Amino acid sequence: MASQIIREWAGINSFAPATQTKLLELLGKLKQENVNSLTILVMGKGGVGKSSTVNSLIGERAVSISPFQSEGTRAVMVSRSRAGFTLNIIDTPGLIEGGYVNDMALNNIKSFLLNKTIDVLLYVDRLDAYRVDNLDKEVVKAITDSFGKGIWNRALVVLTHAQLSPPDGLPYEEFVSKRSEALLKVVRLGAGLKKQDAQASSIPVVLVENSGRCNKNEGDEKVLPNGTAWIPHLVQTITEVILSGSKSIYVDKKLIDGPNPNEKGKFLIPLILAIQYFFAIKPIERAIKNDIAKESRPSWEMRDSGVAGRKF
Ligand code: GDP
Ligand code: MG
């Protein structure tokens, strides 16, 4: 890591001039606040557009994308610097395999992140999906168990494939807000956030269109069906999250090894055993003893003991 040579962020030149100007403005704003580097972690299920989003942000084909879900199990970090500012983006393999969270992929990601600081999490999914299910919740839960609830203070929900015509004639904005609400609800559930938790209501949702066929405005900027130039909007939202006052997540050994959710409350076990002993086992024992003492000898015992003397 120390010997890693950080390349110049040349991809920024591939953006439309207006997009470049806005990005440089945002980087300037971050530097003004003494933020000179930024590490973005990209996570989500497989095939949702994580790697494509990394490439779109960097402005070059930095990581490989695949229409099929064979992403391997390794995370990769792409680093670029521009005008004294370093951008690190960590692309990760999809977390779901065969209907379950892939623990090996998750553990690889965690060890990859050891001693790194996550400034922002991009939780990626597709806009053009109509359902959320238990798997979505499991992915969010796995992320939360790995990095703590605090990660959601630094998270954005990113929805790819945003250039779409909603089904059933729904207006675009309405479709986006319905899909966002459904996903945010699952994030709240999976992360164990209460409705009243500030972070639960403040996770921003941003739209992304990675396709080369993304529409452009007269300034040649890539735009969504609602007219938003999405690259500057995404970077602006990331900037807002960073400057919101919440803490970055430093991934140390303690965070990775525990507190394991299975060990939460382990210190209560002796207490619970003691309570069980005095309030359940003891009374039962006492009851049994009483019973035995009170019990008259059962009839079969009398009969059996009389058998020897009986004649057949
Ligand atoms: P990952 O598995 O989450 O890293 O997903 P990839 O970035 O590898 O993308 C999976 C497939 O979806 C690839 O064929 C991409 O070209 C395609 N894709 C990703 N994002 C978008 C998007 O925003 N719009 C469209 N139309 N296709 C996308
Ligand atoms: Mg990928």
mmCIF file of C-alpha atoms in Angstrom, residues 22-241:
data_model
loop_
_atom_site.group_PDB
_atom_site.id
_atom_site.type_symbol
_atom_site.label_atom_id
_atom_site.label_comp_id
_atom_site.label_asym_id
_atom_site.label_seq_id
_atom_site.Cartn_x
_atom_site.Cartn_y
_atom_site.Cartn_z
ATOM 1 C CA LYS A 22 -18.463 21.166 -11.287
ATOM 2 C CA LEU A 23 -16.262 18.281 -10.159
ATOM 3 C CA LEU A 24 -13.221 20.509 -9.696
ATOM 4 C CA GLU A 25 -15.398 22.947 -7.747
ATOM 5 C CA LEU A 26 -16.509 20.154 -5.437
ATOM 6 C CA LEU A 27 -12.942 18.919 -4.943
ATOM 7 C CA GLY A 28 -11.976 22.513 -4.117
ATOM 8 C CA LYS A 29 -14.760 22.646 -1.543
ATOM 9 C CA LEU A 30 -13.521 19.452 0.095
ATOM 10 C CA LYS A 31 -9.937 20.722 0.164
ATOM 11 C CA GLN A 32 -11.152 23.927 1.760
ATOM 12 C CA GLU A 33 -12.515 21.779 4.567
ATOM 13 C CA ASN A 34 -9.142 20.023 4.825
ATOM 14 C CA VAL A 35 -10.398 16.893 3.147
ATOM 15 C CA ASN A 36 -7.550 15.898 0.829
ATOM 16 C CA SER A 37 -8.461 12.335 0.188
ATOM 17 C CA LEU A 38 -11.602 10.348 -0.070
ATOM 18 C CA THR A 39 -12.176 6.617 0.121
ATOM 19 C CA ILE A 40 -15.430 5.360 -1.300
ATOM 20 C CA LEU A 41 -16.550 1.788 -0.691
ATOM 21 C CA VAL A 42 -18.932 0.327 -3.254
ATOM 22 C CA MET A 43 -21.093 -2.595 -2.170
ATOM 23 C CA GLY A 44 -24.242 -4.423 -3.192
ATOM 24 C CA LYS A 45 -25.475 -7.580 -4.848
ATOM 25 C CA GLY A 46 -23.843 -8.956 -7.989
ATOM 26 C CA GLY A 47 -24.662 -7.517 -11.386
ATOM 27 C CA VAL A 48 -26.302 -4.338 -10.109
ATOM 28 C CA GLY A 49 -23.699 -2.050 -11.706
ATOM 29 C CA LYS A 50 -21.116 -1.535 -8.954
ATOM 30 C CA SER A 51 -18.082 -1.848 -11.213
ATOM 31 C CA SER A 52 -19.710 0.206 -13.961
ATOM 32 C CA THR A 53 -20.414 2.978 -11.453
ATOM 33 C CA VAL A 54 -16.753 2.950 -10.356
ATOM 34 C CA ASN A 55 -15.702 3.331 -13.987
ATOM 35 C CA SER A 56 -18.237 6.090 -14.610
ATOM 36 C CA LEU A 57 -16.954 8.054 -11.621
ATOM 37 C CA ILE A 58 -13.295 7.640 -12.526
ATOM 38 C CA GLY A 59 -13.996 8.370 -16.182
ATOM 39 C CA GLU A 60 -12.083 5.381 -17.484
ATOM 40 C CA ARG A 61 -12.381 1.626 -17.601
ATOM 41 C CA ALA A 62 -10.497 1.045 -14.374
ATOM 42 C CA VAL A 63 -12.223 -2.137 -13.210
ATOM 43 C CA SER A 64 -13.713 -4.949 -15.211
ATOM 44 C CA ILE A 65 -17.426 -5.208 -15.637
ATOM 45 C CA SER A 66 -19.404 -8.259 -16.499
ATOM 46 C CA PRO A 67 -22.960 -8.874 -17.608
ATOM 47 C CA PHE A 68 -22.734 -12.237 -15.842
ATOM 48 C CA GLN A 69 -22.233 -12.742 -12.174
ATOM 49 C CA SER A 70 -18.661 -13.984 -12.046
ATOM 50 C CA GLU A 71 -16.912 -11.197 -10.246
ATOM 51 C CA GLY A 72 -14.552 -13.358 -8.193
ATOM 52 C CA THR A 73 -14.342 -12.757 -4.478
ATOM 53 C CA ARG A 74 -11.700 -10.049 -4.311
ATOM 54 C CA ALA A 75 -12.065 -6.337 -3.696
ATOM 55 C CA VAL A 76 -10.002 -3.852 -5.736
ATOM 56 C CA MET A 77 -9.047 -0.295 -4.973
ATOM 57 C CA VAL A 78 -8.606 2.264 -7.721
ATOM 58 C CA SER A 79 -6.738 5.422 -6.715
ATOM 59 C CA ARG A 80 -6.432 8.613 -8.708
ATOM 60 C CA SER A 81 -5.138 12.024 -7.749
ATOM 61 C CA ARG A 82 -5.845 15.468 -9.061
ATOM 62 C CA ALA A 83 -4.605 18.819 -7.859
ATOM 63 C CA GLY A 84 -3.437 17.396 -4.542
ATOM 64 C CA PHE A 85 -6.640 15.476 -3.977
ATOM 65 C CA THR A 86 -6.707 11.668 -3.896
ATOM 66 C CA LEU A 87 -9.780 9.662 -4.750
ATOM 67 C CA ASN A 88 -9.835 5.985 -3.766
ATOM 68 C CA ILE A 89 -12.714 3.826 -4.876
ATOM 69 C CA ILE A 90 -13.020 0.273 -3.636
ATOM 70 C CA ASP A 91 -14.990 -2.028 -5.877
ATOM 71 C CA THR A 92 -16.204 -5.237 -4.263
ATOM 72 C CA PRO A 93 -17.652 -8.507 -5.504
ATOM 73 C CA GLY A 94 -21.381 -9.077 -5.161
ATOM 74 C CA LEU A 95 -22.355 -10.343 -1.755
ATOM 75 C CA ILE A 96 -24.985 -12.846 -2.781
ATOM 76 C CA GLU A 97 -24.368 -16.316 -4.033
ATOM 77 C CA GLY A 98 -26.855 -19.134 -4.357
ATOM 78 C CA GLY A 99 -29.471 -17.153 -2.468
ATOM 79 C CA TYR A 100 -27.286 -16.409 0.545
ATOM 80 C CA VAL A 101 -24.766 -13.834 1.660
ATOM 81 C CA ASN A 102 -21.388 -15.184 0.550
ATOM 82 C CA ASP A 103 -19.375 -15.189 3.762
ATOM 83 C CA MET A 104 -16.112 -15.810 1.982
ATOM 84 C CA ALA A 105 -16.570 -12.748 -0.216
ATOM 85 C CA LEU A 106 -17.548 -10.721 2.844
ATOM 86 C CA ASN A 107 -14.508 -11.877 4.813
ATOM 87 C CA ASN A 108 -12.210 -11.111 1.892
ATOM 88 C CA ILE A 109 -13.671 -7.623 1.676
ATOM 89 C CA LYS A 110 -13.191 -7.115 5.399
ATOM 90 C CA SER A 111 -9.552 -8.191 5.348
ATOM 91 C CA PHE A 112 -8.967 -6.015 2.295
ATOM 92 C CA LEU A 113 -10.325 -3.033 4.218
ATOM 93 C CA LEU A 114 -8.196 -3.620 7.309
ATOM 94 C CA ASN A 115 -6.493 -0.393 8.405
ATOM 95 C CA LYS A 116 -8.343 1.631 5.787
ATOM 96 C CA THR A 117 -10.817 4.407 6.434
ATOM 97 C CA ILE A 118 -14.171 4.331 4.694
ATOM 98 C CA ASP A 119 -15.395 7.847 4.097
ATOM 99 C CA VAL A 120 -18.466 6.939 2.113
ATOM 100 C CA LEU A 121 -20.419 3.799 1.313
ATOM 101 C CA LEU A 122 -22.219 3.552 -1.994
ATOM 102 C CA TYR A 123 -24.882 0.918 -1.559
ATOM 103 C CA VAL A 124 -25.725 0.034 -5.144
ATOM 104 C CA ASP A 125 -28.875 -1.513 -6.549
ATOM 105 C CA ARG A 126 -30.885 -1.115 -9.734
ATOM 106 C CA LEU A 127 -33.637 1.384 -10.230
ATOM 107 C CA ASP A 128 -35.377 -0.919 -12.692
ATOM 108 C CA ALA A 129 -36.212 -3.621 -10.181
ATOM 109 C CA TYR A 130 -39.676 -3.712 -8.798
ATOM 110 C CA ARG A 131 -39.348 -5.744 -5.672
ATOM 111 C CA VAL A 132 -37.257 -5.840 -2.576
ATOM 112 C CA ASP A 133 -36.873 -9.081 -0.688
ATOM 113 C CA ASN A 134 -35.230 -10.756 2.221
ATOM 114 C CA LEU A 135 -31.913 -11.016 0.372
ATOM 115 C CA ASP A 136 -31.670 -7.226 0.176
ATOM 116 C CA LYS A 137 -32.192 -7.123 3.898
ATOM 117 C CA GLU A 138 -29.521 -9.784 4.431
ATOM 118 C CA VAL A 139 -26.975 -7.810 2.395
ATOM 119 C CA VAL A 140 -27.651 -4.675 4.423
ATOM 120 C CA LYS A 141 -27.436 -6.683 7.617
ATOM 121 C CA ALA A 142 -24.101 -8.206 6.577
ATOM 122 C CA ILE A 143 -22.708 -4.720 5.876
ATOM 123 C CA THR A 144 -24.017 -3.430 9.201
ATOM 124 C CA ASP A 145 -22.653 -6.392 11.154
ATOM 125 C CA SER A 146 -19.269 -5.857 9.503
ATOM 126 C CA PHE A 147 -18.824 -2.115 9.890
ATOM 127 C CA GLY A 148 -21.352 -1.035 12.484
ATOM 128 C CA LYS A 149 -24.552 0.979 12.193
ATOM 129 C CA GLY A 150 -22.507 4.164 11.869
ATOM 130 C CA ILE A 151 -21.703 3.273 8.281
ATOM 131 C CA TRP A 152 -25.242 4.328 7.349
ATOM 132 C CA ASN A 153 -24.422 7.902 8.413
ATOM 133 C CA ARG A 154 -21.920 7.835 5.593
ATOM 134 C CA ALA A 155 -24.011 5.971 3.043
ATOM 135 C CA LEU A 156 -25.730 6.767 -0.212
ATOM 136 C CA VAL A 157 -28.152 4.462 -1.963
ATOM 137 C CA VAL A 158 -27.159 4.460 -5.632
ATOM 138 C CA LEU A 159 -29.689 3.279 -8.189
ATOM 139 C CA THR A 160 -28.294 2.318 -11.585
ATOM 140 C CA HIS A 161 -30.136 1.802 -14.870
ATOM 141 C CA ALA A 162 -31.828 5.103 -14.169
ATOM 142 C CA GLN A 163 -32.659 5.810 -17.796
ATOM 143 C CA LEU A 164 -35.943 3.988 -17.932
ATOM 144 C CA SER A 165 -39.578 4.396 -18.763
ATOM 145 C CA PRO A 166 -41.512 3.359 -15.683
ATOM 146 C CA PRO A 167 -44.078 0.582 -16.091
ATOM 147 C CA ASP A 168 -47.820 1.117 -16.011
ATOM 148 C CA GLY A 169 -47.490 4.715 -17.153
ATOM 149 C CA LEU A 170 -46.202 5.857 -13.762
ATOM 150 C CA PRO A 171 -44.531 9.265 -13.868
ATOM 151 C CA TYR A 172 -40.718 8.969 -13.570
ATOM 152 C CA GLU A 173 -40.448 10.882 -10.289
ATOM 153 C CA GLU A 174 -43.189 8.826 -8.706
ATOM 154 C CA PHE A 175 -41.544 5.574 -9.770
ATOM 155 C CA VAL A 176 -38.186 6.751 -8.413
ATOM 156 C CA SER A 177 -39.669 7.751 -5.084
ATOM 157 C CA LYS A 178 -41.594 4.482 -4.727
ATOM 158 C CA ARG A 179 -38.508 2.386 -5.508
ATOM 159 C CA SER A 180 -36.364 4.543 -3.190
ATOM 160 C CA GLU A 181 -38.846 4.223 -0.336
ATOM 161 C CA ALA A 182 -39.028 0.449 -0.728
ATOM 162 C CA LEU A 183 -35.237 0.147 -0.657
ATOM 163 C CA LEU A 184 -34.760 2.581 2.210
ATOM 164 C CA LYS A 185 -37.286 0.602 4.195
ATOM 165 C CA VAL A 186 -35.265 -2.562 3.637
ATOM 166 C CA VAL A 187 -32.059 -0.703 4.552
ATOM 167 C CA ARG A 188 -33.667 0.481 7.793
ATOM 168 C CA LEU A 189 -34.787 -3.061 8.573
ATOM 169 C CA GLY A 190 -31.495 -4.729 7.683
ATOM 170 C CA ALA A 191 -29.439 -2.123 9.510
ATOM 171 C CA GLY A 192 -31.716 -2.219 12.542
ATOM 172 C CA LEU A 193 -32.371 1.516 12.340
ATOM 173 C CA LYS A 194 -35.422 2.872 14.069
ATOM 174 C CA LYS A 195 -37.695 5.166 12.118
ATOM 175 C CA GLN A 196 -36.853 7.988 14.486
ATOM 176 C CA ASP A 197 -33.076 7.523 14.059
ATOM 177 C CA ALA A 198 -31.850 10.579 12.214
ATOM 178 C CA GLN A 199 -29.733 8.494 9.870
ATOM 179 C CA ALA A 200 -32.728 6.415 8.831
ATOM 180 C CA SER A 201 -34.423 9.321 7.161
ATOM 181 C CA SER A 202 -31.326 11.025 5.884
ATOM 182 C CA ILE A 203 -29.766 8.405 3.618
ATOM 183 C CA PRO A 204 -29.724 10.071 0.207
ATOM 184 C CA VAL A 205 -30.753 8.169 -2.896
ATOM 185 C CA VAL A 206 -28.954 9.063 -6.127
ATOM 186 C CA LEU A 207 -29.591 7.908 -9.649
ATOM 187 C CA VAL A 208 -26.955 6.691 -12.064
ATOM 188 C CA GLU A 209 -26.983 5.685 -15.719
ATOM 189 C CA ASN A 210 -23.807 3.874 -16.702
ATOM 190 C CA SER A 211 -24.872 2.973 -20.199
ATOM 191 C CA GLY A 212 -23.007 4.522 -23.135
ATOM 192 C CA ARG A 213 -26.462 5.314 -24.468
ATOM 193 C CA CYS A 214 -27.199 7.701 -21.615
ATOM 194 C CA ASN A 215 -28.890 10.855 -22.874
ATOM 195 C CA LYS A 216 -26.885 14.072 -22.926
ATOM 196 C CA ASN A 217 -27.862 17.691 -22.526
ATOM 197 C CA GLU A 218 -26.806 20.528 -24.819
ATOM 198 C CA GLY A 219 -23.591 20.819 -22.761
ATOM 199 C CA ASP A 220 -22.817 17.174 -23.597
ATOM 200 C CA GLU A 221 -23.323 16.151 -19.960
ATOM 201 C CA LYS A 222 -24.908 12.773 -19.243
ATOM 202 C CA VAL A 223 -28.423 13.391 -17.993
ATOM 203 C CA LEU A 224 -31.252 11.395 -16.452
ATOM 204 C CA PRO A 225 -34.829 11.468 -17.729
ATOM 205 C CA ASN A 226 -35.508 14.210 -15.153
ATOM 206 C CA GLY A 227 -32.773 16.380 -16.683
ATOM 207 C CA THR A 228 -30.246 16.015 -13.836
ATOM 208 C CA ALA A 229 -26.599 15.755 -14.861
ATOM 209 C CA TRP A 230 -25.946 12.721 -12.740
ATOM 210 C CA ILE A 231 -22.140 12.622 -12.358
ATOM 211 C CA PRO A 232 -21.839 16.045 -10.696
ATOM 212 C CA HIS A 233 -25.003 15.326 -8.717
ATOM 213 C CA LEU A 234 -23.530 12.079 -7.375
ATOM 214 C CA VAL A 235 -20.243 13.752 -6.438
ATOM 215 C CA GLN A 236 -22.114 16.643 -4.853
ATOM 216 C CA THR A 237 -24.186 14.288 -2.729
ATOM 217 C CA ILE A 238 -21.022 12.437 -1.677
ATOM 218 C CA THR A 239 -19.506 15.800 -0.690
ATOM 219 C CA GLU A 240 -22.575 16.706 1.357
ATOM 220 C CA VAL A 241 -22.481 13.387 3.202
#
